[in-house]
Coordinates of C-alpha atoms in Angstrom, one line a residue:
M1370 CA 70.2 91.8 95.0
V1371 CA 71.2 91.3 98.6
E1372 CA 70.3 94.9 99.4
V1373 CA 66.7 94.1 98.5
L1374 CA 66.7 91.1 100.8
L1375 CA 68.0 93.2 103.6
D1376 CA 65.2 95.7 103.1
R1377 CA 62.6 93.0 102.9
V1378 CA 63.7 91.6 106.3
D1379 CA 63.3 95.0 107.8
G1380 CA 59.7 94.9 106.8
Q1381 CA 60.0 97.7 104.4
E1382 CA 61.8 98.2 101.1
V1383 CA 63.3 101.4 99.7
A1384 CA 61.6 103.4 102.4
V1385 CA 63.8 101.9 105.1
V1386 CA 67.0 103.1 103.4
E1387 CA 65.6 106.6 102.9
S1388 CA 64.3 107.0 106.5
N1389 CA 67.0 105.3 108.4
C1390 CA 70.0 106.4 106.5
I1391 CA 71.4 109.4 104.8
P1392 CA 69.6 110.5 101.6
E1393 CA 70.6 109.3 98.2
P1394 CA 72.9 111.7 96.3
P1395 CA 71.0 113.9 93.8
A1396 CA 70.4 112.2 90.4
E1397 CA 72.7 114.6 88.6
C1398 CA 75.6 113.4 90.8
T1399 CA 75.1 109.7 90.2
P1400 CA 78.3 108.3 88.6
T1401 CA 78.0 106.9 85.2
E1402 CA 80.5 105.3 82.8
R1403 CA 83.1 108.0 82.0
T1404 CA 86.7 108.3 80.9
S1405 CA 89.1 111.0 81.9
A1406 CA 89.2 112.5 78.4
E1407 CA 86.9 115.4 79.2
K1408 CA 84.6 116.3 82.1
P1409 CA 80.9 115.5 82.0
I1410 CA 78.9 118.3 80.4
N1411 CA 76.5 120.2 82.8
E1412 CA 77.8 118.4 85.8
K1413 CA 79.1 120.3 88.8
L1414 CA 81.7 118.2 90.7
S1415 CA 82.1 118.6 94.5
P1416 CA 85.5 119.7 95.8
I1417 CA 86.5 116.2 96.7
Q1418 CA 85.3 114.8 93.3
E1419 CA 87.2 117.7 91.6
F1420 CA 90.4 116.6 93.6
Y1421 CA 90.2 113.0 92.3
Y1422 CA 89.2 114.0 88.7
G1423 CA 91.9 113.1 86.2
Q1424 CA 94.1 111.5 88.8
S1425 CA 95.7 108.0 89.1
I1426 CA 95.8 106.3 92.5
F1427 CA 98.1 103.7 94.0
I1428 CA 96.6 101.5 96.7
T1429 CA 98.2 98.8 98.8
G1430 CA 96.0 96.3 100.7
G1431 CA 93.4 96.4 97.9
T1432 CA 92.4 92.8 98.4
G1433 CA 91.6 93.4 102.1
F1434 CA 88.4 94.5 103.8
M1435 CA 89.0 98.3 103.8
G1436 CA 90.9 98.2 100.5
K1437 CA 88.0 96.7 98.6
L1438 CA 85.6 99.2 100.0
L1439 CA 88.0 102.0 99.1
I1440 CA 88.3 100.8 95.5
E1441 CA 84.5 100.5 95.1
K1442 CA 83.7 103.8 96.6
I1443 CA 86.3 105.8 94.5
L1444 CA 85.1 104.2 91.3
R1445 CA 81.4 104.7 92.0
T1446 CA 81.6 108.2 93.4
C1447 CA 84.6 109.9 91.9
P1448 CA 84.1 110.4 88.2
G1449 CA 87.1 110.9 85.9
V1450 CA 89.7 108.8 87.9
V1451 CA 92.1 107.7 85.2
S1452 CA 93.5 104.5 86.9
I1453 CA 93.7 102.7 90.2
Y1454 CA 96.9 100.8 90.5
L1455 CA 96.6 97.9 93.0
L1456 CA 99.6 96.2 94.6
V1457 CA 98.7 92.5 94.6
R1458 CA 100.9 89.5 95.5
P1459 CA 100.5 86.0 93.9
K1460 CA 98.9 83.6 96.4
K1461 CA 98.0 79.9 96.5
G1462 CA 99.0 79.3 92.9
K1463 CA 97.1 82.3 91.6
D1464 CA 98.8 85.2 89.8
V1465 CA 98.0 88.8 90.4
H1466 CA 95.5 89.0 87.6
Q1467 CA 93.5 86.1 88.9
R1468 CA 93.5 87.5 92.4
T1469 CA 92.4 90.9 91.1
E1470 CA 89.5 89.4 89.2
E1471 CA 88.5 87.6 92.4
I1472 CA 88.1 90.9 94.2
F1473 CA 85.3 91.9 91.9
D1474 CA 83.4 88.6 92.4
D1475 CA 82.4 89.9 95.8
P1476 CA 78.8 91.0 96.2
L1477 CA 80.2 94.3 97.4
F1478 CA 80.7 95.3 93.7
V1479 CA 77.2 94.5 92.5
K1480 CA 76.1 98.1 92.6
L1481 CA 79.2 99.3 90.8
K1482 CA 78.7 96.8 88.1
D1483 CA 75.2 97.9 87.5
E1484 CA 76.1 101.6 87.4
Q1485 CA 79.5 101.3 85.6
P1486 CA 79.7 97.9 83.9
K1487 CA 83.0 98.8 82.2
F1488 CA 84.9 100.0 85.3
R1489 CA 87.5 97.2 85.0
H1490 CA 89.5 99.2 82.4
Q1491 CA 90.4 101.6 85.3
I1492 CA 92.0 98.9 87.4
V1493 CA 95.7 98.0 86.9
A1494 CA 97.2 95.1 88.9
V1495 CA 100.8 95.6 89.9
A1496 CA 102.7 92.5 91.1
G1497 CA 104.3 93.1 94.5
D1498 CA 104.5 92.1 98.1
C1499 CA 104.6 94.3 101.1
S1500 CA 106.7 91.7 103.0
Q1501 CA 109.5 92.0 100.4
P1502 CA 112.1 94.8 100.1
S1503 CA 111.0 97.7 97.9
L1504 CA 107.4 96.3 98.0
G1505 CA 108.6 93.4 95.7
M1506 CA 107.9 95.5 92.6
S1507 CA 109.7 95.3 89.3
S1508 CA 111.7 98.3 88.1
Q1509 CA 109.2 98.7 85.2
D1510 CA 106.2 98.8 87.5
R1511 CA 107.9 101.2 89.9
A1512 CA 108.7 103.5 87.0
T1513 CA 105.0 103.4 85.9
I1514 CA 103.8 104.3 89.4
I1515 CA 106.3 107.2 89.7
R1516 CA 105.3 108.5 86.3
E1517 CA 101.5 108.1 86.5
V1518 CA 100.3 108.2 90.1
S1519 CA 99.5 111.3 92.1
I1520 CA 97.5 109.9 95.1
V1521 CA 98.7 107.1 97.4
F1522 CA 96.8 105.1 100.0
H1523 CA 98.9 102.7 102.2
V1524 CA 96.2 100.4 103.6
A1525 CA 98.1 97.1 103.6
A1526 CA 99.0 95.5 107.0
T1527 CA 99.0 92.2 108.8
V1528 CA 96.2 92.7 111.3
R1529 CA 96.9 89.5 113.2
F1530 CA 97.6 90.5 116.8
D1531 CA 99.8 87.6 117.5
E1532 CA 101.8 87.8 114.2
K1533 CA 105.5 87.1 114.6
L1534 CA 107.7 90.2 114.5
K1535 CA 109.8 88.7 111.7
L1536 CA 106.8 89.0 109.5
A1537 CA 104.9 91.9 111.1
V1538 CA 107.9 94.3 110.9
P1539 CA 108.4 93.9 107.1
I1540 CA 104.7 94.3 106.3
N1541 CA 103.7 97.0 108.8
V1542 CA 107.0 99.0 109.2
R1543 CA 109.4 98.4 106.3
S1544 CA 106.7 98.7 103.7
T1545 CA 105.7 102.1 105.1
R1546 CA 109.3 103.3 104.8
D1547 CA 109.5 101.8 101.3
I1548 CA 106.3 103.6 100.1
L1549 CA 107.6 106.9 101.6
N1550 CA 110.8 106.4 99.5
L1551 CA 108.6 105.7 96.5
C1552 CA 106.5 108.8 97.1
K1553 CA 109.7 110.9 97.2
E1554 CA 110.2 110.0 93.5
I1555 CA 106.7 110.9 92.5
A1556 CA 107.0 114.4 91.0
N1557 CA 103.2 115.0 90.9
L1558 CA 102.4 113.6 94.3
K1559 CA 99.3 115.4 95.7
S1560 CA 98.5 113.3 98.8
F1561 CA 99.7 110.2 100.6
V1562 CA 97.7 108.7 103.4
H1563 CA 99.0 106.0 105.7
V1564 CA 96.3 104.0 107.5
S1565 CA 97.4 103.3 111.1
T1566 CA 95.1 102.4 114.0
A1567 CA 93.5 104.4 116.9
Y1568 CA 95.3 101.9 119.2
A1569 CA 98.8 102.4 117.9
N1570 CA 99.7 104.3 121.0
C1571 CA 97.5 102.2 123.4
P1572 CA 99.9 102.5 126.4
Q1573 CA 98.7 106.1 126.6
N1574 CA 95.4 106.8 128.4
M1575 CA 94.7 109.9 126.4
I1576 CA 95.3 109.6 122.7
E1577 CA 95.5 112.9 120.8
E1578 CA 96.0 113.6 117.1
K1579 CA 99.7 113.9 117.4
F1580 CA 102.9 111.8 117.4
Y1581 CA 104.0 109.9 120.5
D1582 CA 107.4 108.5 121.4
S1583 CA 107.9 105.4 119.4
P1584 CA 108.8 102.1 121.3
M1585 CA 111.8 101.9 118.9
D1586 CA 113.3 103.7 116.0
S1587 CA 111.8 102.3 112.8
D1588 CA 115.1 102.0 110.9
K1589 CA 116.7 100.2 113.9
L1590 CA 113.8 97.8 114.2
I1591 CA 113.9 96.9 110.5
A1592 CA 117.6 96.3 110.7
L1593 CA 117.3 94.2 113.8
M1594 CA 114.6 91.9 112.3
E1595 CA 116.7 91.5 109.1
C1596 CA 119.7 90.4 111.1
V1597 CA 118.4 88.0 113.8
E1598 CA 117.2 84.5 113.3
D1599 CA 113.6 83.5 113.8
K1600 CA 114.1 81.8 117.2
L1601 CA 116.0 84.8 118.6
A1602 CA 113.3 87.2 117.3
E1603 CA 110.7 85.2 119.1
D1604 CA 112.7 85.2 122.3
I1605 CA 113.3 88.9 122.4
T1606 CA 109.7 89.9 121.3
P1607 CA 108.3 90.3 124.9
Q1608 CA 111.2 92.6 125.8
L1609 CA 110.7 94.6 122.6
L1610 CA 106.9 94.9 123.1
G1611 CA 107.2 96.4 126.6
K1612 CA 103.9 98.1 127.4
W1613 CA 102.4 97.3 124.0
P1614 CA 100.0 94.3 124.2
N1615 CA 100.7 92.7 120.8
T1616 CA 102.8 92.9 117.7
Y1617 CA 100.1 94.6 115.7
T1618 CA 99.8 97.7 117.8
Y1619 CA 103.6 97.7 118.4
T1620 CA 104.5 97.7 114.7
K1621 CA 101.8 100.3 113.9
A1622 CA 103.4 102.6 116.5
V1623 CA 106.8 102.1 114.9
A1624 CA 105.3 102.7 111.4
E1625 CA 104.1 106.1 112.6
N1626 CA 107.7 106.8 113.6
A1627 CA 108.7 106.0 110.0
I1628 CA 106.2 108.5 108.7
K1629 CA 107.5 111.2 111.1
K1630 CA 111.1 110.4 110.3
H1631 CA 111.0 110.1 106.5
G1632 CA 107.8 111.9 105.5
D1633 CA 108.1 115.4 106.8
D1634 CA 108.8 116.8 103.3
L1635 CA 105.8 115.1 101.7
P1636 CA 102.1 115.8 101.5
V1637 CA 101.4 113.0 104.0
G1638 CA 98.8 112.3 106.6
I1639 CA 98.0 109.5 109.1
F1640 CA 94.5 108.1 109.4
R1641 CA 93.8 106.3 112.6
P1642 CA 90.5 104.3 112.5
A1643 CA 89.0 102.7 115.5
I1644 CA 87.6 99.1 115.4
V1645 CA 86.1 98.9 111.9
I1646 CA 83.0 96.7 111.6
S1647 CA 80.4 96.2 108.9
T1648 CA 79.0 98.8 106.5
Y1649 CA 76.1 101.0 107.6
R1650 CA 74.4 101.8 104.3
E1651 CA 76.5 101.5 101.2
P1652 CA 77.1 99.8 98.8
L1653 CA 75.5 96.9 100.8
R1654 CA 74.1 97.3 104.2
G1655 CA 75.8 95.1 106.8
W1656 CA 78.6 93.9 104.4
I1657 CA 81.6 92.4 106.2
D1658 CA 84.2 89.8 105.2
N1659 CA 86.2 89.1 108.4
M1660 CA 85.7 87.8 112.0
Y1661 CA 87.9 90.4 113.7
G1662 CA 87.0 92.1 117.0
P1663 CA 83.3 92.3 118.0
T1664 CA 82.2 90.6 114.8
G1665 CA 83.8 87.3 115.8
V1666 CA 82.2 87.6 119.2
A1667 CA 78.8 88.2 117.7
A1668 CA 79.2 85.3 115.2
G1669 CA 80.4 82.9 118.0
A1670 CA 77.6 83.9 120.4
G1671 CA 74.9 83.7 117.6
T1672 CA 75.9 80.1 116.8
G1673 CA 75.9 79.1 120.4
L1674 CA 79.6 78.4 120.6
L1675 CA 80.6 81.4 122.6
R1676 CA 79.0 81.9 126.0
S1677 CA 81.3 84.3 127.9
I1678 CA 83.9 86.9 127.2
H1679 CA 86.1 88.8 129.7
C1680 CA 84.7 92.2 129.1
D1681 CA 83.7 95.2 131.2
G1682 CA 80.3 96.0 129.7
S1683 CA 80.4 99.6 130.9
V1684 CA 83.4 100.3 128.7
H1685 CA 82.7 102.1 125.5
A1686 CA 83.2 100.0 122.4
N1687 CA 85.2 102.1 120.0
V1688 CA 83.6 100.8 116.8
V1689 CA 83.0 102.6 113.5
P1690 CA 81.0 101.5 110.4
A1691 CA 83.3 100.5 107.5
D1692 CA 81.6 102.6 104.8
L1693 CA 81.8 105.8 106.9
T1694 CA 85.5 105.0 107.7
V1695 CA 86.4 104.6 104.0
N1696 CA 84.5 107.9 103.2
A1697 CA 86.5 109.6 105.9
L1698 CA 89.7 108.1 104.4
I1699 CA 88.9 109.5 101.0
A1700 CA 88.2 112.9 102.4
T1701 CA 91.4 112.8 104.4
A1702 CA 93.5 112.5 101.3
W1703 CA 91.8 115.6 99.9
D1704 CA 92.3 117.5 103.2
V1705 CA 96.0 116.5 103.3
A1706 CA 96.5 118.0 99.8
D1707 CA 94.4 121.1 100.8
I1708 CA 96.5 121.7 103.9
R1709 CA 99.6 121.4 101.7
R1710 CA 98.2 123.9 99.2
V1711 CA 97.2 126.4 101.9
N1712 CA 100.8 126.2 103.3
N1713 CA 102.2 126.8 99.8
K1714 CA 103.9 123.4 99.8
S1715 CA 106.0 124.5 102.8
H1716 CA 106.9 122.2 105.6
G1717 CA 104.3 121.9 108.3
D1718 CA 103.1 119.4 110.9
I1719 CA 102.0 116.1 109.5
P1720 CA 98.2 115.9 110.0
I1721 CA 96.8 113.0 112.0
Y1722 CA 93.1 112.0 112.1
N1723 CA 91.6 110.0 114.9
Y1724 CA 88.5 108.4 113.4
V1725 CA 86.7 107.2 116.5
S1726 CA 83.2 106.9 117.9
K1727 CA 83.6 109.2 121.0
D1728 CA 81.0 111.6 119.6
N1729 CA 78.4 108.8 119.5
P1730 CA 79.5 106.3 122.1
I1731 CA 78.1 102.9 122.7
T1732 CA 79.1 100.5 125.5
Y1733 CA 79.9 96.8 125.2
D1734 CA 76.7 96.0 127.1
E1735 CA 74.6 98.0 124.7
L1736 CA 76.4 96.4 121.8
K1737 CA 75.6 92.9 123.3
E1738 CA 71.9 93.8 123.9
M1739 CA 71.3 95.1 120.4
S1740 CA 73.2 92.1 118.9
S1741 CA 71.1 89.6 120.8
K1742 CA 67.9 91.6 120.1
Y1743 CA 68.2 91.2 116.4
G1744 CA 70.2 87.9 116.4
L1745 CA 67.3 86.1 118.2
D1746 CA 65.0 87.2 115.3
I1747 CA 67.2 85.8 112.5
P1748 CA 68.9 82.7 113.8
S1749 CA 71.2 80.6 111.6
T1750 CA 70.8 77.0 110.6
R1751 CA 74.5 76.6 111.5
A1752 CA 73.8 77.2 115.2
V1753 CA 75.0 74.4 117.4
W1754 CA 73.2 75.6 120.6
Y1755 CA 70.8 78.2 121.8
Y1756 CA 72.1 81.8 122.5
S1757 CA 73.5 82.1 126.0
F1758 CA 76.1 84.8 126.2
R1759 CA 77.3 87.4 128.7
N1760 CA 80.0 89.9 129.3
N1761 CA 81.9 89.0 132.5
K1762 CA 83.9 91.9 134.0
H1763 CA 85.7 89.7 136.5
R1764 CA 88.2 87.2 135.1
I1765 CA 87.4 84.5 137.7
V1766 CA 83.8 84.5 136.7
H1767 CA 84.7 84.3 133.0
L1768 CA 87.0 81.4 133.7
F1769 CA 84.2 79.5 135.5
F1770 CA 82.1 79.9 132.3
V1771 CA 85.0 78.8 130.1
Y1772 CA 85.6 75.6 132.0
F1773 CA 81.9 74.6 132.6
W1774 CA 80.2 76.0 129.5
H1775 CA 83.0 75.7 126.9
L1776 CA 85.5 73.0 127.8
F1777 CA 83.4 70.5 129.8
P1778 CA 80.7 70.2 127.1
A1779 CA 83.3 70.1 124.4
L1780 CA 85.1 67.3 126.2
L1781 CA 81.8 65.3 126.4
V1782 CA 81.0 65.9 122.7
D1783 CA 84.5 64.9 121.6
T1784 CA 84.5 61.8 123.8
A1785 CA 81.2 60.7 122.2
T1786 CA 82.6 61.5 118.8
V1787 CA 85.7 59.3 119.4
C1788 CA 83.4 56.5 120.6
M1789 CA 81.6 56.7 117.3
G1790 CA 84.9 56.4 115.4
K1791 CA 85.1 60.0 114.2
Q1792 CA 87.7 62.7 114.6
P1793 CA 87.2 65.0 117.7
R1794 CA 87.0 68.7 116.7
L1795 CA 85.2 70.8 119.4
L1796 CA 88.1 71.1 121.8
K1797 CA 90.3 72.3 119.0
V1798 CA 87.7 74.9 118.0
Y1799 CA 87.5 76.2 121.5
K1800 CA 91.3 76.4 121.7
K1801 CA 91.1 78.9 118.7
I1802 CA 88.2 80.7 120.3
H1803 CA 90.0 81.2 123.6
K1804 CA 93.1 82.4 121.9
F1805 CA 91.0 84.9 120.0
M1806 CA 89.3 86.1 123.2
D1807 CA 92.6 86.5 125.1
V1808 CA 93.6 89.0 122.4
L1809 CA 90.4 91.0 122.9
N1810 CA 90.6 91.1 126.7
Y1811 CA 93.0 94.0 126.7
F1812 CA 90.7 96.2 124.6
A1813 CA 87.4 95.1 126.2
T1814 CA 88.4 95.7 129.9
Q1815 CA 89.8 99.2 129.7
E1816 CA 88.9 102.6 128.1
W1817 CA 90.9 105.3 126.3
M1818 CA 90.1 109.0 125.9
F1819 CA 90.5 110.2 122.3
T1820 CA 90.6 113.7 120.8
N1821 CA 89.4 114.2 117.2
D1822 CA 89.7 117.9 116.6
R1823 CA 91.4 117.5 113.3
L1824 CA 88.6 115.2 112.1
H1825 CA 86.0 117.8 113.2
A1826 CA 87.9 120.5 111.3
L1827 CA 87.8 118.2 108.2
L1828 CA 84.0 117.7 108.6
A1829 CA 83.5 121.5 108.9
K1830 CA 85.2 122.0 105.5
L1831 CA 83.0 119.6 103.6
T1832 CA 80.4 121.1 101.3
F1833 CA 76.8 119.9 101.3
K1834 CA 77.5 117.7 98.2
D1835 CA 80.6 116.2 99.8
R1836 CA 78.7 115.5 103.0
Q1837 CA 76.2 113.5 100.9
H1838 CA 78.8 111.7 98.6
F1839 CA 81.3 111.0 101.5
Y1840 CA 79.1 110.6 104.5
C1841 CA 81.4 110.1 107.4
D1842 CA 80.0 111.8 110.5
V1843 CA 79.7 109.1 113.2
R1844 CA 77.4 111.4 115.2
D1845 CA 74.6 110.7 112.6
V1846 CA 74.7 106.9 113.1
D1847 CA 71.6 105.4 114.6
W1848 CA 73.2 102.4 116.4
N1849 CA 69.8 100.6 116.8
V1850 CA 69.3 100.7 113.0
Y1851 CA 72.9 99.8 112.4
F1852 CA 72.9 96.7 114.5
E1853 CA 69.8 95.3 112.8
T1854 CA 71.7 95.1 109.5
Y1855 CA 75.1 94.3 111.2
I1856 CA 73.7 91.0 112.6
L1857 CA 72.0 90.1 109.3
G1858 CA 75.2 90.9 107.5
I1859 CA 77.1 88.4 109.7
R1860 CA 74.5 85.8 108.8
L1861 CA 74.7 86.4 105.1
Y1862 CA 78.3 87.2 104.4
L1863 CA 80.3 85.4 107.1
I1864 CA 78.2 82.4 108.2
K1865 CA 77.1 82.1 104.5
D1866 CA 73.5 81.3 105.5
P1867 CA 71.1 82.7 103.0
L1868 CA 67.7 84.2 104.0
D1869 CA 65.7 81.4 102.4
T1870 CA 66.7 79.1 105.2
L1871 CA 65.2 81.4 107.8
H1872 CA 62.1 79.3 108.5
Q1873 CA 64.2 76.2 108.8
A1874 CA 66.6 78.0 111.2
R1875 CA 63.7 79.2 113.4
V1876 CA 62.4 75.6 113.7
K1877 CA 65.8 74.5 114.8
W1878 CA 66.2 77.5 117.1
Q1879 CA 63.0 76.6 118.9
R1880 CA 64.2 73.0 119.4
L1881 CA 67.6 74.3 120.7
Y1882 CA 65.7 76.6 123.0
W1883 CA 63.8 73.8 124.7
C1884 CA 67.0 71.7 124.9
H1885 CA 68.7 74.6 126.6
Q1886 CA 65.8 75.0 129.1
A1887 CA 65.8 71.3 129.8
L1888 CA 69.6 71.3 130.4
K1889 CA 69.2 74.2 132.8
I1890 CA 66.6 72.3 134.7
I1891 CA 68.7 69.2 134.9
L1892 CA 71.8 71.1 136.0
A1893 CA 69.7 73.0 138.6
Y1894 CA 68.4 69.7 139.9
I1895 CA 71.9 68.3 140.2
A1896 CA 73.1 71.4 141.9
I1897 CA 70.2 71.3 144.4
K1898 CA 70.8 67.6 145.1
L1899 CA 74.5 68.2 145.6
S1900 CA 73.9 71.1 147.9
W1901 CA 71.3 69.2 149.9
S1902 CA 73.6 66.2 150.2
T1903 CA 76.5 68.4 151.4
I1904 CA 74.3 70.2 153.9
S1905 CA 72.9 66.9 155.2
T1906 CA 76.4 65.5 155.6
L1907 CA 77.6 68.6 157.4
F1908 CA 74.4 68.6 159.6
S1909 CA 75.0 64.9 160.5
F1910 CA 78.6 65.5 161.3
F1911 CA 77.9 68.4 163.6
S1912 CA 75.1 66.4 165.3
L1913 CA 77.5 63.6 166.1
E1914 CA 80.1 66.1 167.4
L1915 CA 77.5 67.6 169.7

C-alpha cells in the first residue's frame, strides 16, 4: 500500500528497494503463520530466531513509537514466539483491549497482516501503568508474567524533556526498579533489556559503554518524590538536575543507577539509542509517528512555520533510523543471554550498548540540506508559507529571526484575525514551537564523543542470516537515500497529507514562492529607504555642524 506509493515517488518501484537498501531475506526464511507447537519442517533458523523460538516476551511501552516497531518486527521475523505480553494502561475512556486493538490499526502493521493474518492470538494485553507502584498490575497478571515470560523489554518512558519530576520519576525510575524486582521472580528469565538513551550521561563529553556516577541514588530519589508535595518538587527540581539539562536525561541517568544497584544478579543489559527518527526500509519506508527532535524541525520548516533554530550546523547530528534501532535492540537481548551463557550464569559486568551514528556521521547542516532538497520536491498542501529555514550558530542571530520572522508576522496575522472576529492562534503556536526549540538547543549546539565497542562486538557475532533478518549496522546507511523517504514519511504519516494532493500542493507552493519573493523585495525596499533616510539625516546633521 503506502510502500508502493513511496516507491512510485522515487521514480522506480521494487528496484528502488532492492538497489538502495539491504536485500530481502531469502524466501525460505520468510515468516508464515505458525504456532509454537513444533518447529517448521525443513527450515533452518538463525541463532537469534532460535533464541526467540518458543519464548514468551513481556514488553512495556508497546503503544509507543519503538514499542510498536518492536512488536511488529518480532512477530514478522521471529517464528515460534508463543506470546507477547503488552503492559497497557486505560486511557481517555478506552480500556486496555481497545487500546491494544488501536495499535494494529497503524499502517505499520499492513505487511504483518498480509504475511500472518492471524498474529493477534499471540498478543496478550496486560492492564497496568508504569506511573503506579508495582507497574499497576493485578496479582493474577503478575503471576502469569512470572510463570510464562522468559524475555523482557523495558521500553516505556516519558520522553517529554520538561516533564515534572513527580511524574517522570515514577515512570522512568521507579518502574525500572519494579521491573527488576519482577524479573527476580521469573525463574526462566533468559534476558532483560532496559532501553535508556545515549544522552543519559550528557554532562560527560566522552560517553563510553559503562556506568557513570548517578546524579542521585535511585531509591532515595523515588522516596523523595513520594514524600514531597508537587509545589516543593517543582521548587527543588533545578537543584536536583544540577548539570543535567532536563528531567528526561536526569531520570534516565538515575534509572541506570537502579539497574546497576538491583540488577547485577540478573541477565540484564542496557541499550542506549541515539536520537531515533523514521524507518529506513522496513516494514514501511519513512514511517514515523511523533514530532520529537529533528523530525519536528523538518515538519515545521517544511510547512513554512519554522525559519530558524539555534544550532551549530557543523555539529554531528546523532540520529539513527528506527528500524535499525529496533533490530539492534532485538539482537541485544540475544547477546545479553549469550554473554550470560558463556559466563555460566555467574556474575559479570552488566553489558551496555551505545547505539549511535558515530561510524556514519552526518552534520546538522547536511541534515538540513538533504531535508530541504527533497522537501522542496514534495511540498504539502498544509504549508502556510514558502520554505525559508536556516541553522543559526549564534544565539543573537537566531533571536533576530525569532522576533522578525516568527513573532512579528504572527502578531500581524493574529491582529487581522481579531479584526475579522475570529480567535487568534498563531502566537500560541509559536509559543509552543519556541518552547520545543529551547529544549533542542542543548543538543544542537554541542557535540559528544561516544564509544560503541560492545555494539561492534555484537555485530561481529551475527551470522549472515541474522545480518539479513536484523539489519542494524549504521555504517551501511546511505543518508541521501534515507532522507528522501524520511521527508516523504513526514508528509504522509505526520502531516497526514496523502500523495494524491501533490499536484495541488505544488500549485500552492509556486504561489507561496512568488509571495515570498515579493515580500523580500518589499522588505529590501523598506530597508534601503530607511538606510537612505538615516544616512541623509546624518549627512545633513554633520553638514550643519561644519
